[in-house]
Coordinates of C-alpha atoms and ligand atoms in Angstrom, one line a residue:
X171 CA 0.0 0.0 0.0
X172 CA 1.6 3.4 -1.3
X173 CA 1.8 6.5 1.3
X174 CA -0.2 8.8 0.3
X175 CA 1.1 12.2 1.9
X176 CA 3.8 13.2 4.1
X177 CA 3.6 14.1 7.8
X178 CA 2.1 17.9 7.3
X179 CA 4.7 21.0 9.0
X180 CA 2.1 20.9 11.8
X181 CA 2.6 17.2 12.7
X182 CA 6.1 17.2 12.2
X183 CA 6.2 20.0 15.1
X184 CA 4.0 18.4 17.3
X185 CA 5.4 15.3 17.2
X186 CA 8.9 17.3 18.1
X187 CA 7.5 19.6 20.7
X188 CA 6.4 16.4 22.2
X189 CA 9.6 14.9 22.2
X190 CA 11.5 18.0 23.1
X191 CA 9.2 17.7 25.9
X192 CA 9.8 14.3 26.9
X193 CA 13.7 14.3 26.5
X194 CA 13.5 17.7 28.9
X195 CA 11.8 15.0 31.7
X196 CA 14.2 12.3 31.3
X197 CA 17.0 14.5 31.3
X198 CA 16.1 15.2 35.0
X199 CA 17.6 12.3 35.8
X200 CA 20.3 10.7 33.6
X201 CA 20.5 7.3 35.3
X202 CA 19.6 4.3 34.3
X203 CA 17.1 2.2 35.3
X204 CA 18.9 -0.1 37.2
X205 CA 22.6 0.6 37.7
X206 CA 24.4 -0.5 35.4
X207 CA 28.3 -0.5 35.2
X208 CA 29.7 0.8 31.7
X209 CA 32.4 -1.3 31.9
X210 CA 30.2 -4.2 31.8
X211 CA 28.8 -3.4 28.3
X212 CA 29.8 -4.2 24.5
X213 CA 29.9 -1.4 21.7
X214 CA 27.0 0.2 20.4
X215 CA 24.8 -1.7 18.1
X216 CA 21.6 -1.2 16.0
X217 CA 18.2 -3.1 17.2
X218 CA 14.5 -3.1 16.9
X219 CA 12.2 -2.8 19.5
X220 CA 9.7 -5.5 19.1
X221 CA 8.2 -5.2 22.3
X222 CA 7.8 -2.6 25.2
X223 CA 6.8 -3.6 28.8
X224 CA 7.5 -1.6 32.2
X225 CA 10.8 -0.5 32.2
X226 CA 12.4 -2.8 29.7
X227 CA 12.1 -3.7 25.9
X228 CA 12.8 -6.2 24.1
X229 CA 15.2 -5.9 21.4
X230 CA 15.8 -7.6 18.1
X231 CA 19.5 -7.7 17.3
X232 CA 21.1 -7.4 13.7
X233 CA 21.1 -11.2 13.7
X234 CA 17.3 -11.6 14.7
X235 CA 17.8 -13.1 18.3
X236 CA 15.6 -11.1 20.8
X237 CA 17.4 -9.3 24.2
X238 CA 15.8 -8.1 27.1
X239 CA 17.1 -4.6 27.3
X240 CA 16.5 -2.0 30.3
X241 CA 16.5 1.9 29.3
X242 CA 18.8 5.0 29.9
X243 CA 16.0 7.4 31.3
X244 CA 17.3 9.9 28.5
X245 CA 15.4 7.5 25.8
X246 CA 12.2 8.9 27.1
X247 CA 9.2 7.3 24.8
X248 CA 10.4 4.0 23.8
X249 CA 7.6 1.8 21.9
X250 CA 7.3 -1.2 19.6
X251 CA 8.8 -0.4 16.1
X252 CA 11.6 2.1 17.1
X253 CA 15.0 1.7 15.8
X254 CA 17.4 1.7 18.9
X255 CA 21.5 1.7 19.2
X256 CA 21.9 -0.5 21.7
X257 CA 25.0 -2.3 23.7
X258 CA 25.0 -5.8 25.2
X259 CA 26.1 -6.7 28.6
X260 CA 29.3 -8.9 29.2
X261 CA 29.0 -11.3 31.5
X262 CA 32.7 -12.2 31.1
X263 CA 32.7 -14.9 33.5
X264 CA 30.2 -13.8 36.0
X265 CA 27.1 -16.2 36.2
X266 CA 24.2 -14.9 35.1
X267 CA 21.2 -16.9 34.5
X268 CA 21.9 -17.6 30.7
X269 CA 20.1 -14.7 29.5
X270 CA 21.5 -12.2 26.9
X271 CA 20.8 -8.6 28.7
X272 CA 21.2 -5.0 27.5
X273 CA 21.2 -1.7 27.5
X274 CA 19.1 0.9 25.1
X275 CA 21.7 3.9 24.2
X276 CA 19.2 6.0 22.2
X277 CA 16.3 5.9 19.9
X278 CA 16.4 6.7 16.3
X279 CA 14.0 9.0 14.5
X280 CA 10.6 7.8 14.0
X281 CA 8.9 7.7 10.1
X282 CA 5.8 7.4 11.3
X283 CA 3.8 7.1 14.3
X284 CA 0.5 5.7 15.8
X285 CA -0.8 7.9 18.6
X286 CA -3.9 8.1 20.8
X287 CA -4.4 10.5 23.9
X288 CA -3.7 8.9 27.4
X289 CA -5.3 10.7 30.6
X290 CA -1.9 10.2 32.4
X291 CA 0.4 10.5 29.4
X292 CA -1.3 14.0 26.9
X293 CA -0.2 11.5 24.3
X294 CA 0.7 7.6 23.8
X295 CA 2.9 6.5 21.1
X296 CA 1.3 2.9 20.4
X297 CA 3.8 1.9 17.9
X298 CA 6.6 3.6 15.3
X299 CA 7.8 3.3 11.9
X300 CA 4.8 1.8 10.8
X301 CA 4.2 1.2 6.9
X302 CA 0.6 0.1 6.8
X303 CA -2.5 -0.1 9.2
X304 CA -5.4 -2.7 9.5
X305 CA -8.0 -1.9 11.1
X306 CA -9.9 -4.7 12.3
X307 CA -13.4 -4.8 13.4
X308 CA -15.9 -7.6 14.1
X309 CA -19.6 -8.5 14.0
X310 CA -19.1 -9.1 17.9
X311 CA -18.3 -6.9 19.6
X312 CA -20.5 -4.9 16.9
X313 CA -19.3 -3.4 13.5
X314 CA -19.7 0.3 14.1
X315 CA -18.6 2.7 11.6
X316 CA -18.5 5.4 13.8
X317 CA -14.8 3.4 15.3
X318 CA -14.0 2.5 12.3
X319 CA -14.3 6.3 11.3
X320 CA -12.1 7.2 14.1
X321 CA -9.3 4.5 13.3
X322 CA -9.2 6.0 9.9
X323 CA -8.7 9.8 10.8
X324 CA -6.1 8.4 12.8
X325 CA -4.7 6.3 9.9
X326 CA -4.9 9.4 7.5
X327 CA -3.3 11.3 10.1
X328 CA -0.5 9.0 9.3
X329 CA -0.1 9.8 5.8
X330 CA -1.3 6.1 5.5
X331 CA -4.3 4.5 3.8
X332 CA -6.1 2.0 6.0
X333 CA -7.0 -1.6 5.0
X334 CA -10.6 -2.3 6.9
X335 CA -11.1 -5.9 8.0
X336 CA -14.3 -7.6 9.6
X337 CA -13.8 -10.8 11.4
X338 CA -15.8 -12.9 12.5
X339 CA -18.0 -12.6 9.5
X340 CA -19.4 -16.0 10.1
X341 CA -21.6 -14.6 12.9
X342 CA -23.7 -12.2 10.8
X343 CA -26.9 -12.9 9.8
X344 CA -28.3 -11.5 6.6
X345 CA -29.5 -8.3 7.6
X346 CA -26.0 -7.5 9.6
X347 CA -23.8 -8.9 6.8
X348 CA -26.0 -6.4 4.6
X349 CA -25.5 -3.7 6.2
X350 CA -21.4 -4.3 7.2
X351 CA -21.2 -4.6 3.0
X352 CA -22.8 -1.6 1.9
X353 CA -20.6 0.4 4.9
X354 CA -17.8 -1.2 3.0
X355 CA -18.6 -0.7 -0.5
X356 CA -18.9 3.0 0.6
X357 CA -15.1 3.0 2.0
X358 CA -14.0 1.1 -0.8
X359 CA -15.6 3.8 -2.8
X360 CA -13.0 6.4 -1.1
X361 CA -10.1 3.8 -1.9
X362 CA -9.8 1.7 1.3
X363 CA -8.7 -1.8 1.1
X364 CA -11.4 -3.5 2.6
X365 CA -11.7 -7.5 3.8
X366 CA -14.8 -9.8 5.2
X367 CA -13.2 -12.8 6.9
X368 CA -13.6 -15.5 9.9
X369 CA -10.6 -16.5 11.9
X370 CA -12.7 -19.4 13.4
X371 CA -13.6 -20.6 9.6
X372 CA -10.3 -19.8 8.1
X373 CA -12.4 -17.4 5.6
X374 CA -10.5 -15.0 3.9
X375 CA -7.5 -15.2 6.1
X376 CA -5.3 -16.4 3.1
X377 CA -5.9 -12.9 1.3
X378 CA -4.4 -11.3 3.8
X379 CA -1.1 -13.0 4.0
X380 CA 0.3 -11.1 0.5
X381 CA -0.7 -7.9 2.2
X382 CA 1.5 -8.3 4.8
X383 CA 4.8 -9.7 3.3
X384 CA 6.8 -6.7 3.2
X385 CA 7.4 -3.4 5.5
X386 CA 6.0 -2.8 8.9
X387 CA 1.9 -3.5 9.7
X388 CA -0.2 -3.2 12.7
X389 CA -3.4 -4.5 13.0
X390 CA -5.4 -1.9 15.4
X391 CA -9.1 -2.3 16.5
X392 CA -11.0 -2.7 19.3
X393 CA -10.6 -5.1 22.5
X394 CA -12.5 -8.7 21.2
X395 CA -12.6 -8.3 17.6
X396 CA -9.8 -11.3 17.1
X397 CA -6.5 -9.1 16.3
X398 CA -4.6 -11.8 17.9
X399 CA -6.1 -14.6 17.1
X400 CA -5.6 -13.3 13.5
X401 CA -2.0 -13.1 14.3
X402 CA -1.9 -16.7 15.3
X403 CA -3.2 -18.0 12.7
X404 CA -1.2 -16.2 9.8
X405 CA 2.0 -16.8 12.1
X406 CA 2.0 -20.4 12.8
X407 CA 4.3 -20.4 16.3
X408 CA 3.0 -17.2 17.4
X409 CA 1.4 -18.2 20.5
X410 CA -0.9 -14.7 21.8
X411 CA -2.5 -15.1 24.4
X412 CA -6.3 -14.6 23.0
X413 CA -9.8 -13.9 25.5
X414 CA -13.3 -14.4 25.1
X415 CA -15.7 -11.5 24.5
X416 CA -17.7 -11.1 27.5
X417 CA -21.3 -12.5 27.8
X418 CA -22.8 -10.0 29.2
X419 CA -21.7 -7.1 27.4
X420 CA -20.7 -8.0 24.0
X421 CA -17.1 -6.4 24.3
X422 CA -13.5 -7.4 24.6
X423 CA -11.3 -8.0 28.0
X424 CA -7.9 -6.3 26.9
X425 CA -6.6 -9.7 26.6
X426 CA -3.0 -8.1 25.2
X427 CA -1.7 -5.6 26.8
X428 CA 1.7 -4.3 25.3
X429 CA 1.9 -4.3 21.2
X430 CA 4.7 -7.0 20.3
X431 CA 6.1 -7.8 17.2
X432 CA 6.2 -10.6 15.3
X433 CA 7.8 -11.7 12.0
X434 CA 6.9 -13.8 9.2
X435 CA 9.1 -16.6 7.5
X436 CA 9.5 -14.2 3.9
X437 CA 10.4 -11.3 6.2
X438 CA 6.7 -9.1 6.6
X439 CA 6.5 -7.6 10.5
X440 CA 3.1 -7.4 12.3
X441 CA 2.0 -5.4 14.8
X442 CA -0.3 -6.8 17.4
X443 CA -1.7 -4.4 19.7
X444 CA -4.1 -3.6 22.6
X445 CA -7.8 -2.5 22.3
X446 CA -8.8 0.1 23.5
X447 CA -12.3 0.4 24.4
X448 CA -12.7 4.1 22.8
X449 CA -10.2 5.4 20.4
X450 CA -10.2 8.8 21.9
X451 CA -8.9 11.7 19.2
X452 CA -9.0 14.5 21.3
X453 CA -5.4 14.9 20.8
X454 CA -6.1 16.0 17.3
X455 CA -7.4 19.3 15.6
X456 CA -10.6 19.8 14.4
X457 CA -8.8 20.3 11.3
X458 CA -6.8 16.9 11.8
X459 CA -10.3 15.2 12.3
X460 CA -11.6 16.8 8.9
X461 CA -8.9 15.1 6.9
X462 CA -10.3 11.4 8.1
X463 CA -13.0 12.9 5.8
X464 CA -11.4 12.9 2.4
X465 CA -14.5 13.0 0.4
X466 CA -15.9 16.4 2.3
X467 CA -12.2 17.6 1.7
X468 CA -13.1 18.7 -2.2
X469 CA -16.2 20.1 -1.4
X470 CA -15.0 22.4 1.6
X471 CA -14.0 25.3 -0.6
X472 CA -17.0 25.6 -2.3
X473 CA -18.6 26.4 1.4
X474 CA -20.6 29.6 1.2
X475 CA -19.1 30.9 4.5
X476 CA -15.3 30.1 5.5
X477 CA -15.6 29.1 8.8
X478 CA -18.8 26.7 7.8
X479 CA -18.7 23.7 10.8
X480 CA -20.8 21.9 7.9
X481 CA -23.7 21.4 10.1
X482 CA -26.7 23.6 9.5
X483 CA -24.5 26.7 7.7
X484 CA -26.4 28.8 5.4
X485 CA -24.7 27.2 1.8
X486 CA -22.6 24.6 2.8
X487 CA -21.4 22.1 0.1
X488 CA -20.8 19.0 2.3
X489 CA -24.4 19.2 3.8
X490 CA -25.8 19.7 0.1
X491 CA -23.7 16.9 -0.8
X492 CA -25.3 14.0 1.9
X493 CA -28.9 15.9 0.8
X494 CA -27.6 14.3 -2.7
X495 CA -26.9 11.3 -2.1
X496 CA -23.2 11.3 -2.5
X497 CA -22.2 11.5 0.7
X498 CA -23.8 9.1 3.0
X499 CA -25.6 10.5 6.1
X500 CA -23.7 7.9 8.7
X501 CA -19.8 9.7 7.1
X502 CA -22.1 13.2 8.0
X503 CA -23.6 11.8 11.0
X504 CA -20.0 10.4 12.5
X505 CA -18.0 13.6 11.7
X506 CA -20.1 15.7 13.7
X507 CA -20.8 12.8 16.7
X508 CA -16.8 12.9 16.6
X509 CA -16.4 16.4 16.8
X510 CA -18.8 16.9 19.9
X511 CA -17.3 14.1 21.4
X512 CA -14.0 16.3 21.1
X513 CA -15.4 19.1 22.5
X514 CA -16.9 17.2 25.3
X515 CA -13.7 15.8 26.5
X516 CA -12.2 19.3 26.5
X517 CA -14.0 20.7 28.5
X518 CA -14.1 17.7 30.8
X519 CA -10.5 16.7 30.6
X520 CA -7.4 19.0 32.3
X521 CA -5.3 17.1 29.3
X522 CA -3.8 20.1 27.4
X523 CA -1.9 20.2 24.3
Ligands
GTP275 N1 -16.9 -16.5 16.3 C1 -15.6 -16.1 16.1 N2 -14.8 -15.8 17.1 C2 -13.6 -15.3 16.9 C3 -13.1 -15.2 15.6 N3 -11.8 -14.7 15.6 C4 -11.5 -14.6 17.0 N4 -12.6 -14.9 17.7 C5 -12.7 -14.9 19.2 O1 -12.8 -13.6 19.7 C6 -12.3 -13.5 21.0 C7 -11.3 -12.4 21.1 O2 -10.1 -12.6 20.3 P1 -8.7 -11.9 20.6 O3 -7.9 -12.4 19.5 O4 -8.3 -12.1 22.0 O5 -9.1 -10.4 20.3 P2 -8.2 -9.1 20.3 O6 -8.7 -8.2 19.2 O7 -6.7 -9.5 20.2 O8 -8.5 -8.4 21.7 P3 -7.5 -7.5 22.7 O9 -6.2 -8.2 22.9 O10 -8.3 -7.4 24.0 O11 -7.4 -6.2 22.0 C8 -11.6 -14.9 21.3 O12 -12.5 -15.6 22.1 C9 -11.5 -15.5 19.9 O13 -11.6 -16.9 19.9 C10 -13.9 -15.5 14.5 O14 -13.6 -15.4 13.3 N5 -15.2 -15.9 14.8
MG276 MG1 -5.2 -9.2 21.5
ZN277 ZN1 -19.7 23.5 4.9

């Protein structure tokens, strides 16, 4: 899947004002995690974070063998995907329970990344250097396109073009399995990738695997909807810990809890990583939120006023658009759910920018 854009002069600043920000905290305290002696530890070498827990990582080295690493403070945000230098620690002699162990030096610059807004955090970095997204979604817990919206303007805020996935297809009944195909005949429509398929059944799951043999992919989506059961089953070996949907209300348990990356025989990576139960967005601008909606982008110009919200504005183009038919109402009806959502949490939230 091609980029379509590159990071905007906006992002690009945020993204460093956050981790000027972060660098400024760590470098509060310069010492490690747990003391390490220098004169313990091997050169500096390039690794891969492949997965993030606590106060260590684990590492893959140049040769593909994963190390358990613990952090200098100074790396600050560390998360699944990141390039790292790295150095080893030399046991020389000493026992040591047979474990390699390091130490990560200092994280390299990120291409891309995935964020959502964390009460205790402003912002969470849920994975780095990421070449395509999948966003998964299920008939239980329900398809709704209003998450699926979200993942997207989060996606597009990427520069990258989701691929939309429904699992557990085998569950729908005619009505649902009408409805979840003309929601994705309409994204299709605006270029998305889209896939029905059952994990249980081993539906569909075969088209997936040429999608995923090069670059870097996640698979994000709500808690239940089967992103790691998925993983299993395209990576034979894999061995995630997967957890029912709850009976009583229809949604997910946050089985995983870290993302973690895995790799496939021909070289692909995937992503697996947690649910969340809402995908907040209030990090993002309202303008940020707009360019989820590539179709309404077009039409924006031809709004009679300039600061239109595209709601009930005198002469607004996106509004005659869904009165047309060629713009569906739910696209309409999302946007502006998102947007007072938005507002809601900030006014309710102390999180600032
Ligand atoms: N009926 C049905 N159940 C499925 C299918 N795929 C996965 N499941 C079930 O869905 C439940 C949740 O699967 P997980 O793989 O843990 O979901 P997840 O998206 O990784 O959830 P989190 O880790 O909490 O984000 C498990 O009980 C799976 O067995 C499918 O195609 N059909
Ligand atoms: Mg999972
Ligand atoms: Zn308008």
């Amino acid at each position: 899947m091609a980029k379509r854009k590159k990071l905007s002069k906006g992002q690009i600043r945020r993204i460093q004002q956050n981790r000027q920000r972060k660098l400024a905290r760590a470098e509060q305290d310069e010492t490690p995690t747990v003391a390490i002696d220098d004169a313990q530890l091997g050169s500096e070498q390039h690794g891969l974070v492949i997965s993030r827990y606590g106060q260590h990582a684990d590492i893959e080295d140049e040769q593909g063998n994963a190390v358990r690493c613990d952090l200098r403070r100074t790396v600050g945000s560390l998360v699944c995907g990141d390039k790292v230098l790295w150095r080893e620690v030399r046991y020389d002699g000493q026992s040591n329970d047979g474990k390699r162990r390091g130490v990560v030096e200092a994280v390299q610059e990120r291409h891309s990344q995935l964020t959502r807004p964390d009460y205790y955090d402003g912002v969470k970095v849920v994975a780095s250097n990421i070449d395509q997204v999948f966003v998964v979604s299920s008939v239980l817990p329900d398809f709704s396109d209003q998450i699926l919206d979200r993942y997207i303007i989060a996606t597009e805020d990427m520069g990258l073009t989701p691929t939309l996935v429904v699992n557990k297809i085998e569950l729908a009944d005619d009505a649902v399995r009408q409805h979840i195909d003309q929601r994705l005949a309409y994204y299709q429509s605006l270029g998305y990738p889209t896939l029905t398929i059952s994990c249980k059944q081993q539906m569909g799951t075969d088209d997936l695997l040429p999608k995923l043999n090069d670059n870097i992919s996640i698979f994000v989506g709500q808690s239940g909807v089967g992103k790691s059961s998925l993983i299993n089953q395209l990576i034979p070996g894999a061995n995630i810990d997967v957890g029912d949907v709850s009976e009583n209300s229809g949604l997910g348990q946050h089985t995983t809890t870290a993302s973690r990356m895995l790799t496939f025989p021909a070289g692909g990576r995937l992503i697996d990583s947690p649910g969340v139960r809402e995908f907040g967005l209030w990090h993002l601008t309202p303008e940020q939120i707009l360019n989820g909606y590539i179709e309404f982008l077009p039409l924006i110009s031809q709004c009679k006023f300039r600061d239109c919200k595209h709601q009930n504005d005198p002469g607004c183009a996106v509004r005659a658009a869904v009165e047309a038919g060629d713009i569906p109402q739910f696209r309409f009806d999302n946007y502006h759910k998102i947007m007072q959502s938005m507002e809601e949490n900030r006014s309710n939230r102390t999180f600032v920018r």
